Amino acid sequence: MKNKYPRNIIWLLIVMLITISNAIYSQSSSFGNTYIFNDGEMGIVDIQHNFFNGGSGIQPGIVGTDRTSTQGFLSFVGTASWTGASNSAFVDGYVKSYLTTAFIFPIGDNNKYRPAAVSAASLANPSNAAYYGVSAATAITSRLRGGNEPILPTGGPYNTSLMGTGVGSVNNVEYWDINGTTSAKITLTWDANSAITSLSSLSILGWNGTQWVAIASTVDSTSLIGGSSTLTTGSITTNANLVPDNYSVYTLGTICNAGTTAPVVSSNTITNTCPTTTVNLNSLVTSNTPSGTSIVWFTNNNHTGSAYATPTTAVAGTYYPFYYDSVNSCYSPVGAMVTVTITLPPDIPTIASTTQPTCIVATGSIIFSVQSGVEYSVDNGLNFQTSPTFTGLAAGTYNLIVRNSTNTTCSAVLPNSVTLYAPSITSPNLIVSGAICNGTTYNVSFNSNGLVTASAGNIVGNTITEVPIGTNLVLTSTSINGCSSIQSTVVSPSSCGIPPAGCVTPTISAGTGVCSGSGTYSVSVTASLGAIITSDTGTVFGNSVTGIALGTSVTITATNGICTNSLIVSSPSDCTIPCATSSVSYSIGSCLGTTYNVSISNPNSVNITSSVGTVGSNAVTGIPIGTNVTLTATASGCTPEVVNLIAPSATTPSLIISGATCNGNTYNVNFNSNGVVSASAGNIVGNTITGVPVGTDLVLISNSINGCASTQSTVLSPASCSNPPTGCITPTISAGSGVCSGSGTYSVSVSTSVGAIISSSVGTVIGNSVTGISIGSPVTIIATIGSCTNSVIVSSPSDCSTQCATSSVSYSIGSCLGSTYNIYINNPNGSNITSSGGTINASVITNIPIGINVTITATATGCIPQMVTLSSPVGCSPDFTPTVDIDNVVFLTAGVSRDFVVNISETRSSPSNGQIIFIIPKQSGFTITYNPLNVLSAVGGGTVVNNSDWNFTENSFFITVTSKPNVVVDSYSFSSIGFEIFRKPNIPNQTWQPITITILNGSGSDSVDDNNTYNLIIKTQ
């Protein structure tokens, strides 16, 4: 018969401690300093053992046992129990339970008390346990007797990165060795050192020989070691009994919320639905996503690397789904592979050709540009065909679509519909500008709702360029269906070199001739401000020429001084058939402040609408500068006529100014511009502003000929013109317009007389330029010799963001250099520059003969060429220019007379040299007389004249006036000559004739020819 207790334990009826090998008896409590060696077992039988932390010795409060393979054990038998264990009093080693009831093992390691528990054992099949306060990945703890233990228990270490399905993480600071064959629940504990981060995912893990596996567990609401379970202290128990020997060791860890079931997808393939070019992978997942997880996708089946970043907009490729627990950084098993195929939409369709219905063939065709793998539609997708060619199409509007042949959801639409026009015989509208010089050729702008051809030059957008000088340009606009056409002719300028002095070539715009009843037609026409409109037939009335006989072309001329610009408008071909001709004539006006107008000749009072501006009876007004306008005219019973008009150019003109030149108590300023210049003071005489009071700064404003843009410069008045500083000569200065130079700055060309120093208030002076001036800031430029200065202020360009809005090149005129002079160039944008004289270098035009003006053309990429004529520097030789003063240019009745005064002005610093000669042509409607001894004219209430300084002769055609020998017209002065003019009898009203004064070229050593003629129009009324 077997003993009740194991044979190697000697039992005491009262509490006793027995060692099997040494048979040593002790009391029922311990102060530590007790060690149980291999194969030793100390038993606590049927009583309670109390751990005390006290005493002294090597290991006070600690009962130690050998941990190696034949361990020592502190055993509890029968009804034994214990009390008083703590972090300073516990068993550092193995404890064995023979109890059939639940038992807590009072175990610890490395000064940590970390009990574990089993719910049952037995005398025959006891359970034992030890705590290891180190990572299972190393499985080496310190030995209580000194040094380190070997890897324990046998079979270690236990790689914490080897995790079974559903394991999120493995505790890396501790583990328990729990052994036994009795099925029981197991409980483990933790403290703050266990670094528990979540109670919801906490689990007991067991090492199954190859990896850590999750054991279904529940956190104890009341901890095994007292109190509630928290992140810093508590216990957890398996949900079901298990045999402790089933696992090598145990530890804490987290379970993965991603679970052990892979995501389920509805399909292994997915294709995009156009127009989108991606797919939503998540839309394929049909299984429920576990709580605390999200669906993620990888391009591999083992979730290495990073998850695919944009699964809702996935591109073509192969993808694998996982559930991902971000808290525990773990994944579910992989789901089925999904292959994504992307079908890209076709290219936006383009048209290879369109054939309009004609008067002969009433249908048209549309041919797409060919794409591979597509079908074509012209009816907005109602019907498709594989051929890109559609023929037999009736007049109408067609919406073009192409779609992929295999994935018909993938289509592309032509943004603008295509219209095939019914074969109407209505002639198109044609609006034509006058010639604009461009070096040795000229340009013409046009607008039309027809197809325009030109007899010369090249058509670039709405401009015809490079028309040779001397060649008139015939523009023909043919209706889109080819059934009718209209024609206008631009008369070539006689020269595009140096324009006549004292005038700026006016702009002109004329529309189509429109039937106006009673065998006549009318034309809308506009010209730049200050220009006079005349016609060779019909009557000019406001901005229309009316009463032109059908079948007769009309030449319309805009005149500014002696500068002209002319157009020839052809007659409408058929005024008997309704709707056969345009019903409205349009012309594009100049700018007025921030807007421009479109003039209208609407003799048939048709209904007109406009995309912008205000429609009046004679004009569409208030159109913002830079805004194109679409006009629709609808005559009763006719198809609406639509025409698009391009806004007039708004390019800032060039303005080149000199500094002040003293003239008594006033000063003069010279300028050059391709715009219309006005001055805040003084008198404009040719290219000189005279009589500016000393002490008054002079502001010059140059407006573009069409009034759409302007630039401004200021000449600072000299402090005194009577007492210049001793020992210095006031230097000359010339400065151009500010030109945009990028990066928020602009630059200015500047030149001065030899020996002068140039400085500026802002920017940097480099050679003959001031650069790096901030946009929006004017710059004061000063030329200095000794204590004498001459200053100008150049304004900033207003718009450097709009292409072609400002001058692209700045010019300044150098002083005389022997027999030649230079023009300095600031060309920051690399515009192409040509010149009528001299030699062009990178920053200067050299070798221009003195007395020869030069015309420079600058062409910036994508912009209309900008041409400006620069005068030879003053002070090198005289320059005379005439003007006429008269109180009233209207002569109401026959015999009415007026005094007028001719002023011969020297605009430079050189007096006349030799006799000055000018002529006055005689007019058929007026008689001109003179008194050689007259000293006072009635003009202006009394004007002193110098008739006695001049000799008068005449013939049938001219009155010739010659200065007497030794009479000198001084620098910056003038001589006035008085005349009287009478209206002849029997001259009809509305007779317009000029008083023309022409100085003979070279007389008095005059060096500039282009300002020798002055015209003043007088009229009967």
PDB file of C-alpha atoms in Angstrom, residues 685-889:
ATOM      1  CA  VAL A 685       5.756 122.467 -81.861  1.00  0.00           C
ATOM      2  CA  GLY A 686       6.612 119.396 -83.894  1.00  0.00           C
ATOM      3  CA  ASN A 687       8.681 117.193 -81.596  1.00  0.00           C
ATOM      4  CA  THR A 688       9.450 120.021 -79.177  1.00  0.00           C
ATOM      5  CA  ILE A 689       7.536 121.472 -76.254  1.00  0.00           C
ATOM      6  CA  THR A 690       8.424 125.159 -75.989  1.00  0.00           C
ATOM      7  CA  GLY A 691       7.674 127.968 -73.555  1.00  0.00           C
ATOM      8  CA  VAL A 692       7.547 125.862 -70.391  1.00  0.00           C
ATOM      9  CA  PRO A 693       7.857 128.285 -67.453  1.00  0.00           C
ATOM     10  CA  VAL A 694      10.991 127.857 -65.373  1.00  0.00           C
ATOM     11  CA  GLY A 695       9.959 126.368 -62.034  1.00  0.00           C
ATOM     12  CA  THR A 696       7.201 124.260 -63.577  1.00  0.00           C
ATOM     13  CA  ASP A 697       7.901 120.571 -64.054  1.00  0.00           C
ATOM     14  CA  LEU A 698       6.671 119.243 -67.396  1.00  0.00           C
ATOM     15  CA  VAL A 699       4.561 116.065 -67.542  1.00  0.00           C
ATOM     16  CA  LEU A 700       4.415 114.407 -70.974  1.00  0.00           C
ATOM     17  CA  ILE A 701       1.785 111.760 -71.634  1.00  0.00           C
ATOM     18  CA  SER A 702       1.872 109.640 -74.777  1.00  0.00           C
ATOM     19  CA  ASN A 703      -1.366 107.863 -75.673  1.00  0.00           C
ATOM     20  CA  SER A 704      -1.419 105.052 -78.205  1.00  0.00           C
ATOM     21  CA  ILE A 705      -2.949 106.208 -81.474  1.00  0.00           C
ATOM     22  CA  ASN A 706      -6.123 104.266 -80.696  1.00  0.00           C
ATOM     23  CA  GLY A 707      -6.240 105.684 -77.161  1.00  0.00           C
ATOM     24  CA  CYS A 708      -6.071 102.258 -75.515  1.00  0.00           C
ATOM     25  CA  ALA A 709      -2.846 102.674 -73.542  1.00  0.00           C
ATOM     26  CA  SER A 710      -0.536 105.415 -72.356  1.00  0.00           C
ATOM     27  CA  THR A 711       2.806 106.101 -70.738  1.00  0.00           C
ATOM     28  CA  GLN A 712       4.122 109.114 -68.861  1.00  0.00           C
ATOM     29  CA  SER A 713       7.436 110.847 -68.157  1.00  0.00           C
ATOM     30  CA  THR A 714       8.272 114.081 -66.317  1.00  0.00           C
ATOM     31  CA  VAL A 715      10.991 116.633 -67.034  1.00  0.00           C
ATOM     32  CA  LEU A 716      12.160 118.463 -63.924  1.00  0.00           C
ATOM     33  CA  SER A 717      12.420 122.206 -64.410  1.00  0.00           C
ATOM     34  CA  PRO A 718      15.833 123.825 -64.082  1.00  0.00           C
ATOM     35  CA  ALA A 719      16.120 125.955 -60.961  1.00  0.00           C
ATOM     36  CA  SER A 720      16.996 128.983 -63.086  1.00  0.00           C
ATOM     37  CA  CYS A 721      17.562 129.723 -66.745  1.00  0.00           C
ATOM     38  CA  SER A 722      19.142 133.147 -66.209  1.00  0.00           C
ATOM     39  CA  ASN A 723      21.928 132.471 -63.768  1.00  0.00           C
ATOM     40  CA  PRO A 724      23.389 129.031 -64.337  1.00  0.00           C
ATOM     41  CA  PRO A 725      26.080 127.914 -61.869  1.00  0.00           C
ATOM     42  CA  THR A 726      29.528 129.249 -62.632  1.00  0.00           C
ATOM     43  CA  GLY A 727      31.962 126.968 -64.403  1.00  0.00           C
ATOM     44  CA  CYS A 728      29.555 124.347 -65.773  1.00  0.00           C
ATOM     45  CA  ILE A 729      27.419 123.630 -68.804  1.00  0.00           C
ATOM     46  CA  THR A 730      24.033 122.061 -68.321  1.00  0.00           C
ATOM     47  CA  PRO A 731      24.286 118.505 -69.720  1.00  0.00           C
ATOM     48  CA  THR A 732      21.799 117.031 -72.126  1.00  0.00           C
ATOM     49  CA  ILE A 733      19.809 113.958 -71.099  1.00  0.00           C
ATOM     50  CA  SER A 734      17.560 111.597 -73.042  1.00  0.00           C
ATOM     51  CA  ALA A 735      15.484 108.794 -71.470  1.00  0.00           C
ATOM     52  CA  GLY A 736      13.121 106.227 -72.931  1.00  0.00           C
ATOM     53  CA  SER A 737      10.040 104.485 -71.616  1.00  0.00           C
ATOM     54  CA  GLY A 738      10.255 101.987 -68.779  1.00  0.00           C
ATOM     55  CA  VAL A 739      10.185  98.403 -70.105  1.00  0.00           C
ATOM     56  CA  CYS A 740       9.394  95.262 -68.131  1.00  0.00           C
ATOM     57  CA  SER A 741      12.508  93.225 -67.397  1.00  0.00           C
ATOM     58  CA  GLY A 742      11.138  90.336 -65.297  1.00  0.00           C
ATOM     59  CA  SER A 743      11.183  89.474 -61.571  1.00  0.00           C
ATOM     60  CA  GLY A 744       9.036  92.484 -60.653  1.00  0.00           C
ATOM     61  CA  THR A 745      11.398  95.087 -62.116  1.00  0.00           C
ATOM     62  CA  TYR A 746      11.750  97.338 -65.130  1.00  0.00           C
ATOM     63  CA  SER A 747      14.595  99.185 -66.867  1.00  0.00           C
ATOM     64  CA  VAL A 748      15.110 102.430 -68.791  1.00  0.00           C
ATOM     65  CA  SER A 749      17.532 103.462 -71.551  1.00  0.00           C
ATOM     66  CA  VAL A 750      19.286 106.764 -70.831  1.00  0.00           C
ATOM     67  CA  SER A 751      22.025 108.810 -72.497  1.00  0.00           C
ATOM     68  CA  THR A 752      23.692 112.138 -71.787  1.00  0.00           C
ATOM     69  CA  SER A 753      26.282 114.508 -73.185  1.00  0.00           C
ATOM     70  CA  VAL A 754      29.959 113.594 -73.125  1.00  0.00           C
ATOM     71  CA  GLY A 755      31.497 114.040 -69.676  1.00  0.00           C
ATOM     72  CA  ALA A 756      28.222 113.915 -67.763  1.00  0.00           C
ATOM     73  CA  ILE A 757      27.578 111.384 -64.993  1.00  0.00           C
ATOM     74  CA  ILE A 758      24.246 109.521 -64.844  1.00  0.00           C
ATOM     75  CA  SER A 759      22.668 108.707 -61.477  1.00  0.00           C
ATOM     76  CA  SER A 760      19.223 107.501 -60.443  1.00  0.00           C
ATOM     77  CA  SER A 761      16.955 107.620 -57.393  1.00  0.00           C
ATOM     78  CA  VAL A 762      16.291 103.885 -57.538  1.00  0.00           C
ATOM     79  CA  GLY A 763      17.661 100.945 -59.504  1.00  0.00           C
ATOM     80  CA  THR A 764      21.219 100.508 -60.747  1.00  0.00           C
ATOM     81  CA  VAL A 765      22.954 102.518 -63.491  1.00  0.00           C
ATOM     82  CA  ILE A 766      24.792 100.165 -65.846  1.00  0.00           C
ATOM     83  CA  GLY A 767      26.253 101.881 -68.909  1.00  0.00           C
ATOM     84  CA  ASN A 768      23.354 103.576 -70.704  1.00  0.00           C
ATOM     85  CA  SER A 769      20.623 101.815 -68.732  1.00  0.00           C
ATOM     86  CA  VAL A 770      19.004 102.032 -65.315  1.00  0.00           C
ATOM     87  CA  THR A 771      18.006  98.488 -64.310  1.00  0.00           C
ATOM     88  CA  GLY A 772      16.345  96.682 -61.405  1.00  0.00           C
ATOM     89  CA  ILE A 773      13.689  99.362 -60.759  1.00  0.00           C
ATOM     90  CA  SER A 774      10.714  97.988 -58.804  1.00  0.00           C
ATOM     91  CA  ILE A 775       7.440  97.853 -60.748  1.00  0.00           C
ATOM     92  CA  GLY A 776       5.151 100.648 -59.549  1.00  0.00           C
ATOM     93  CA  SER A 777       7.979 102.983 -58.548  1.00  0.00           C
ATOM     94  CA  PRO A 778       8.915 105.921 -60.823  1.00  0.00           C
ATOM     95  CA  VAL A 779      12.617 106.605 -61.265  1.00  0.00           C
ATOM     96  CA  THR A 780      14.333 110.018 -61.258  1.00  0.00           C
ATOM     97  CA  ILE A 781      17.358 110.012 -63.583  1.00  0.00           C
ATOM     98  CA  ILE A 782      19.920 112.810 -63.278  1.00  0.00           C
ATOM     99  CA  ALA A 783      22.760 113.884 -65.604  1.00  0.00           C
ATOM    100  CA  THR A 784      25.463 115.870 -63.797  1.00  0.00           C
ATOM    101  CA  ILE A 785      28.414 117.969 -64.947  1.00  0.00           C
ATOM    102  CA  GLY A 786      30.045 119.751 -62.047  1.00  0.00           C
ATOM    103  CA  SER A 787      27.202 121.499 -60.248  1.00  0.00           C
ATOM    104  CA  CYS A 788      24.943 121.585 -63.322  1.00  0.00           C
ATOM    105  CA  THR A 789      22.234 118.926 -63.547  1.00  0.00           C
ATOM    106  CA  ASN A 790      19.396 117.922 -65.834  1.00  0.00           C
ATOM    107  CA  SER A 791      16.714 115.516 -64.581  1.00  0.00           C
ATOM    108  CA  VAL A 792      13.761 113.508 -65.837  1.00  0.00           C
ATOM    109  CA  ILE A 793      11.276 111.201 -64.102  1.00  0.00           C
ATOM    110  CA  VAL A 794      10.220 108.029 -65.948  1.00  0.00           C
ATOM    111  CA  SER A 795       7.040 106.275 -64.814  1.00  0.00           C
ATOM    112  CA  SER A 796       6.779 102.534 -64.228  1.00  0.00           C
ATOM    113  CA  PRO A 797       5.084 100.336 -66.834  1.00  0.00           C
ATOM    114  CA  SER A 798       1.554  99.650 -65.614  1.00  0.00           C
ATOM    115  CA  ASP A 799       1.120  96.028 -66.700  1.00  0.00           C
ATOM    116  CA  CYS A 800       3.940  93.504 -66.874  1.00  0.00           C
ATOM    117  CA  SER A 801       1.678  90.450 -66.652  1.00  0.00           C
ATOM    118  CA  THR A 802      -0.204  90.782 -69.951  1.00  0.00           C
ATOM    119  CA  GLN A 803       1.784  89.815 -73.026  1.00  0.00           C
ATOM    120  CA  CYS A 804       2.342  92.693 -75.470  1.00  0.00           C
ATOM    121  CA  ALA A 805       0.740  95.238 -73.104  1.00  0.00           C
ATOM    122  CA  THR A 806       3.858  97.419 -72.876  1.00  0.00           C
ATOM    123  CA  SER A 807       6.699  98.548 -75.092  1.00  0.00           C
ATOM    124  CA  SER A 808       9.350  95.852 -75.274  1.00  0.00           C
ATOM    125  CA  VAL A 809      12.368  98.137 -75.890  1.00  0.00           C
ATOM    126  CA  SER A 810      13.488 101.417 -74.323  1.00  0.00           C
ATOM    127  CA  TYR A 811      15.448 103.926 -76.451  1.00  0.00           C
ATOM    128  CA  SER A 812      17.442 107.079 -75.722  1.00  0.00           C
ATOM    129  CA  ILE A 813      19.048 109.489 -78.199  1.00  0.00           C
ATOM    130  CA  GLY A 814      22.748 110.179 -77.794  1.00  0.00           C
ATOM    131  CA  SER A 815      24.524 113.452 -78.442  1.00  0.00           C
ATOM    132  CA  CYS A 816      26.243 114.337 -81.677  1.00  0.00           C
ATOM    133  CA  LEU A 817      29.494 112.447 -82.305  1.00  0.00           C
ATOM    134  CA  GLY A 818      31.184 114.290 -85.138  1.00  0.00           C
ATOM    135  CA  SER A 819      29.008 113.694 -88.166  1.00  0.00           C
ATOM    136  CA  THR A 820      26.968 110.872 -86.585  1.00  0.00           C
ATOM    137  CA  TYR A 821      25.008 110.072 -83.461  1.00  0.00           C
ATOM    138  CA  ASN A 822      23.954 106.946 -81.554  1.00  0.00           C
ATOM    139  CA  ILE A 823      20.675 105.585 -80.244  1.00  0.00           C
ATOM    140  CA  TYR A 824      20.998 103.524 -77.064  1.00  0.00           C
ATOM    141  CA  ILE A 825      18.841 100.438 -76.573  1.00  0.00           C
ATOM    142  CA  ASN A 826      17.599  98.642 -73.466  1.00  0.00           C
ATOM    143  CA  ASN A 827      16.188  95.351 -74.734  1.00  0.00           C
ATOM    144  CA  PRO A 828      15.741  93.034 -71.698  1.00  0.00           C
ATOM    145  CA  ASN A 829      13.311  90.711 -73.503  1.00  0.00           C
ATOM    146  CA  GLY A 830      15.416  90.032 -76.593  1.00  0.00           C
ATOM    147  CA  SER A 831      13.019  91.599 -79.112  1.00  0.00           C
ATOM    148  CA  ASN A 832      14.112  91.582 -82.741  1.00  0.00           C
ATOM    149  CA  ILE A 833      15.154  95.124 -83.751  1.00  0.00           C
ATOM    150  CA  THR A 834      15.508  96.647 -87.220  1.00  0.00           C
ATOM    151  CA  SER A 835      16.478 100.218 -88.061  1.00  0.00           C
ATOM    152  CA  SER A 836      16.150 102.443 -91.113  1.00  0.00           C
ATOM    153  CA  GLY A 837      19.679 103.761 -90.501  1.00  0.00           C
ATOM    154  CA  GLY A 838      22.917 103.082 -88.665  1.00  0.00           C
ATOM    155  CA  THR A 839      24.419  99.824 -87.461  1.00  0.00           C
ATOM    156  CA  ILE A 840      22.544  97.749 -84.874  1.00  0.00           C
ATOM    157  CA  ASN A 841      24.567  96.305 -82.011  1.00  0.00           C
ATOM    158  CA  ALA A 842      23.388  94.616 -78.819  1.00  0.00           C
ATOM    159  CA  SER A 843      22.786  97.820 -76.874  1.00  0.00           C
ATOM    160  CA  VAL A 844      23.284 100.669 -79.365  1.00  0.00           C
ATOM    161  CA  ILE A 845      22.612 101.735 -82.942  1.00  0.00           C
ATOM    162  CA  THR A 846      25.721 103.544 -84.177  1.00  0.00           C
ATOM    163  CA  ASN A 847      26.814 105.596 -87.193  1.00  0.00           C
ATOM    164  CA  ILE A 848      23.516 107.386 -87.811  1.00  0.00           C
ATOM    165  CA  PRO A 849      24.270 110.527 -89.841  1.00  0.00           C
ATOM    166  CA  ILE A 850      23.444 113.774 -88.025  1.00  0.00           C
ATOM    167  CA  GLY A 851      20.267 115.281 -89.416  1.00  0.00           C
ATOM    168  CA  ILE A 852      18.887 111.879 -90.410  1.00  0.00           C
ATOM    169  CA  ASN A 853      15.983 110.651 -88.353  1.00  0.00           C
ATOM    170  CA  VAL A 854      15.750 106.914 -87.881  1.00  0.00           C
ATOM    171  CA  THR A 855      12.748 104.581 -87.722  1.00  0.00           C
ATOM    172  CA  ILE A 856      13.197 101.577 -85.436  1.00  0.00           C
ATOM    173  CA  THR A 857      10.946  98.512 -85.389  1.00  0.00           C
ATOM    174  CA  ALA A 858      10.955  96.135 -82.387  1.00  0.00           C
ATOM    175  CA  THR A 859       9.171  92.799 -82.658  1.00  0.00           C
ATOM    176  CA  ALA A 860       8.575  90.804 -79.483  1.00  0.00           C
ATOM    177  CA  THR A 861       7.512  87.168 -79.767  1.00  0.00           C
ATOM    178  CA  GLY A 862       3.763  86.909 -80.324  1.00  0.00           C
ATOM    179  CA  CYS A 863       3.275  90.701 -80.496  1.00  0.00           C
ATOM    180  CA  ILE A 864       2.521  93.221 -83.225  1.00  0.00           C
ATOM    181  CA  PRO A 865       5.713  95.047 -84.271  1.00  0.00           C
ATOM    182  CA  GLN A 866       6.221  98.361 -82.459  1.00  0.00           C
ATOM    183  CA  MET A 867       7.643 101.129 -84.659  1.00  0.00           C
ATOM    184  CA  VAL A 868       8.912 104.516 -83.500  1.00  0.00           C
ATOM    185  CA  THR A 869      10.690 107.306 -85.366  1.00  0.00           C
ATOM    186  CA  LEU A 870      13.469 109.081 -83.473  1.00  0.00           C
ATOM    187  CA  SER A 871      14.682 112.534 -84.428  1.00  0.00           C
ATOM    188  CA  SER A 872      18.345 113.350 -84.929  1.00  0.00           C
ATOM    189  CA  PRO A 873      19.734 115.041 -81.812  1.00  0.00           C
ATOM    190  CA  VAL A 874      19.067 118.766 -81.538  1.00  0.00           C
ATOM    191  CA  GLY A 875      21.815 121.365 -81.476  1.00  0.00           C
ATOM    192  CA  CYS A 876      23.666 119.858 -84.408  1.00  0.00           C
ATOM    193  CA  SER A 877      21.881 121.821 -87.112  1.00  0.00           C
ATOM    194  CA  PRO A 878      18.691 123.917 -87.379  1.00  0.00           C
ATOM    195  CA  ASP A 879      15.217 122.421 -87.667  1.00  0.00           C
ATOM    196  CA  PHE A 880      12.334 124.616 -88.784  1.00  0.00           C
ATOM    197  CA  THR A 881       8.679 123.731 -88.539  1.00  0.00           C
ATOM    198  CA  PRO A 882       5.611 125.808 -89.511  1.00  0.00           C
ATOM    199  CA  THR A 883       2.339 126.336 -87.647  1.00  0.00           C
ATOM    200  CA  VAL A 884      -0.747 128.424 -88.407  1.00  0.00           C
ATOM    201  CA  ASP A 885      -2.828 130.503 -85.976  1.00  0.00           C
ATOM    202  CA  ILE A 886      -6.352 131.619 -86.966  1.00  0.00           C
ATOM    203  CA  ASP A 887      -9.311 132.622 -84.840  1.00  0.00           C
ATOM    204  CA  ASN A 888     -12.015 130.746 -86.809  1.00  0.00           C
ATOM    205  CA  VAL A 889     -11.766 128.194 -89.615  1.00  0.00           C
TER     206      VAL A 889
END
